[in-house]
Amino acid sequence: MRKKLHLAFPYRQRFILQIDLESETYTSIPLEEEEAKRYLGGRFLALMLWDRFAKYDQLGEESYERGNPVVFASGAAVDMPLGYCNSFTVVTKSPITGSLSVSSASSSFAGAIVGCGYAALVITGRSRKLCSFSIADGVVSFSDAEQYHDLTTTDVAKRVGKDHIVVIGPAGEHFVPYASLYVNDQNVGQGGVGCVCGMKNIKFFTLSPHSYGRDAYDSHRLGLLNQAYLKDLEKSRMGKTIAREGSIALLSKANHHGWAAIDTYSMRVDGRLWGLCTRSVPEGIPFDDPSFPVCQDHTLLDLESAMALGSNLELFDSRSVQQVVLRCLENGLEVVSTGAVLAWARACRKEGKLSFLPDLQRSTAMLYLRLLDAIAYRRGAGNQLGIGLSALVEQYGGAEHAFMVDGLPLPPYDYRALPVQALLASMGKRIVVLGELLWGNHYHRGRERRLVSWALYIQKLTYACESVGLCPWVTLPSFNHRLFHFPYFSFARKNFSRLALLASLAEGYEIGVHAMRSYGEEALYLQVSLDDKLLKRNGRFGSLPDQLLVNGKSNYRSAQVVPLARLLDAYWSAFGRK
């Protein structure tokens, strides 16, 4: 038997770039070896850096943005030669919930951060005027950006002409609470991160990396690991489809299990969903080197966008939905929150409220496009809709049509069909539970502990993936078995063992399975503790709209209501809170 070779390479030095907008200065801070090994990268590193640079005494409404840093942290292995290892995380305090807004995405932007020589970017302070900055060759150059005022994200990207760019749209400049960021052709950021950048007077910033990728410390083992991931995806029909078509391919499962949000959660099955599904498989993509649209920049219509701006608004033509999604990208509007606001407005307008709006029952793309522009620029009817869903409910009513947790709209899933995802959503966690989307609701009384173990496993696995930089969708084959999609036996360990190997090959020292699991676990506990500190709470929490807890009626033959109280009790007991 061939003896396993252990890596024995020196620590790879990494740096943090702090950018102070107020003084227009920057500092390159070396990341100590002990800290780098403890926090690794991605979500865990971003949370630690936000806590370190936040000024808690300046997080009030008057000086909110001054003490609230925005952190971009890439996964530790994003510069490895793997097309699906490219995720980064953005952390800031949300102006909507008051807790942390944590968003992760897969993009070439992650590699650009590392290519500039940094593990993370920390943006602090507030600029006196609309500004931009560029990072190249270790130098940060600040510029006036008044000429770009009120330009759309795509217009700015075209004018600047850089490959790696972060831009806010008109929505961010006009402080729409659910404004997002344009990052390398992607719509990124939940909880109002675009609004925070608008308050800081950042219109855009660019990266010009001076290095592109590097070799693994053991190329042979990396090649075997890559083959193992590809082999698993090739054996899984859904894994292969998603690798080629993107996450929108999962929508084909929605009618089987009734988890799509359709017309403000009034239905759980609708044949018109077929119009949003991918019609054809791209030709000429060899599977031994797939493009992985679900892990790349260029996927315009993903699963949540199709439901938030499609099925939830009764807009079932994929081309029309893509137009609406693109307009959200151009205006810098987060698609989930935008879809929730429009769905609420449709229901309230039907009841005779919101007389300043046109009739929204005629679901046409052109009608929504005009309304999105009005919201982003806070003009006309859009000025009223641009204040956020919780403020709209307080002002106009219609709480029965508003589906949100702590003021943040819920992602467009019918949680009556997804107990584990409902549990996570009730605590503000936007994590896609792949096993439930593939196989539906398997709740039975007395199985709360098993479902809770699944919820904790999914969180730890997702956060560990983000720390390394692996796109979580690549783990889909682990949940693609009809009987063994729970984290049973080798399935639970297999994901972490591969992550540990990938992290070891990237860092140059052996990282064990237990250590890899601890990255996800500690990131989970750190985020909860920071939220507790911001919200001044110390105990159990979690809630869902009453409509999802007491109303089991739908056109789905086996509708079930989520037993949230029992699930939350089991979750916090497992979490260690009394």
PDB file of C-alpha atoms in Angstrom, residues 190 247-248 301-311 325 334-336 411-413 415 421 430-432 473:
ATOM      1  CA  GLN A 190     -28.881  41.023   0.450  1.00  0.00           C
ATOM      2  CA  SER A 247     -29.527  26.354 -10.752  1.00  0.00           C
ATOM      3  CA  ILE A 248     -32.633  27.125 -12.839  1.00  0.00           C
ATOM      4  CA  LEU A 301     -31.538  33.741 -14.697  1.00  0.00           C
ATOM      5  CA  ASP A 302     -30.956  31.588 -11.625  1.00  0.00           C
ATOM      6  CA  LEU A 303     -33.446  29.672  -9.485  1.00  0.00           C
ATOM      7  CA  GLU A 304     -34.339  32.396  -6.970  1.00  0.00           C
ATOM      8  CA  SER A 305     -34.505  35.141  -9.604  1.00  0.00           C
ATOM      9  CA  ALA A 306     -36.885  33.077 -11.743  1.00  0.00           C
ATOM     10  CA  MET A 307     -39.246  32.549  -8.820  1.00  0.00           C
ATOM     11  CA  ALA A 308     -38.963  35.977  -7.168  1.00  0.00           C
ATOM     12  CA  LEU A 309     -39.574  37.912 -10.394  1.00  0.00           C
ATOM     13  CA  GLY A 310     -41.410  35.193 -12.296  1.00  0.00           C
ATOM     14  CA  SER A 311     -43.717  32.713 -10.595  1.00  0.00           C
ATOM     15  CA  VAL A 325     -33.903  40.426 -13.821  1.00  0.00           C
ATOM     16  CA  GLU A 334     -31.821  42.855  -4.972  1.00  0.00           C
ATOM     17  CA  VAL A 335     -34.156  40.457  -6.789  1.00  0.00           C
ATOM     18  CA  VAL A 336     -35.683  38.589  -3.822  1.00  0.00           C
ATOM     19  CA  PRO A 411     -36.714  34.015  -0.465  1.00  0.00           C
ATOM     20  CA  PRO A 412     -39.451  32.790  -2.838  1.00  0.00           C
ATOM     21  CA  TYR A 413     -40.016  29.268  -1.531  1.00  0.00           C
ATOM     22  CA  TYR A 415     -42.022  26.786   3.186  1.00  0.00           C
ATOM     23  CA  GLN A 421     -35.432  25.416   4.878  1.00  0.00           C
ATOM     24  CA  ARG A 430     -30.691  32.249   3.315  1.00  0.00           C
ATOM     25  CA  ILE A 431     -29.328  28.787   2.597  1.00  0.00           C
ATOM     26  CA  VAL A 432     -30.628  26.503  -0.128  1.00  0.00           C
ATOM     27  CA  TRP A 473     -23.680  23.680  -5.558  1.00  0.00           C
TER      28      TRP A 473
END
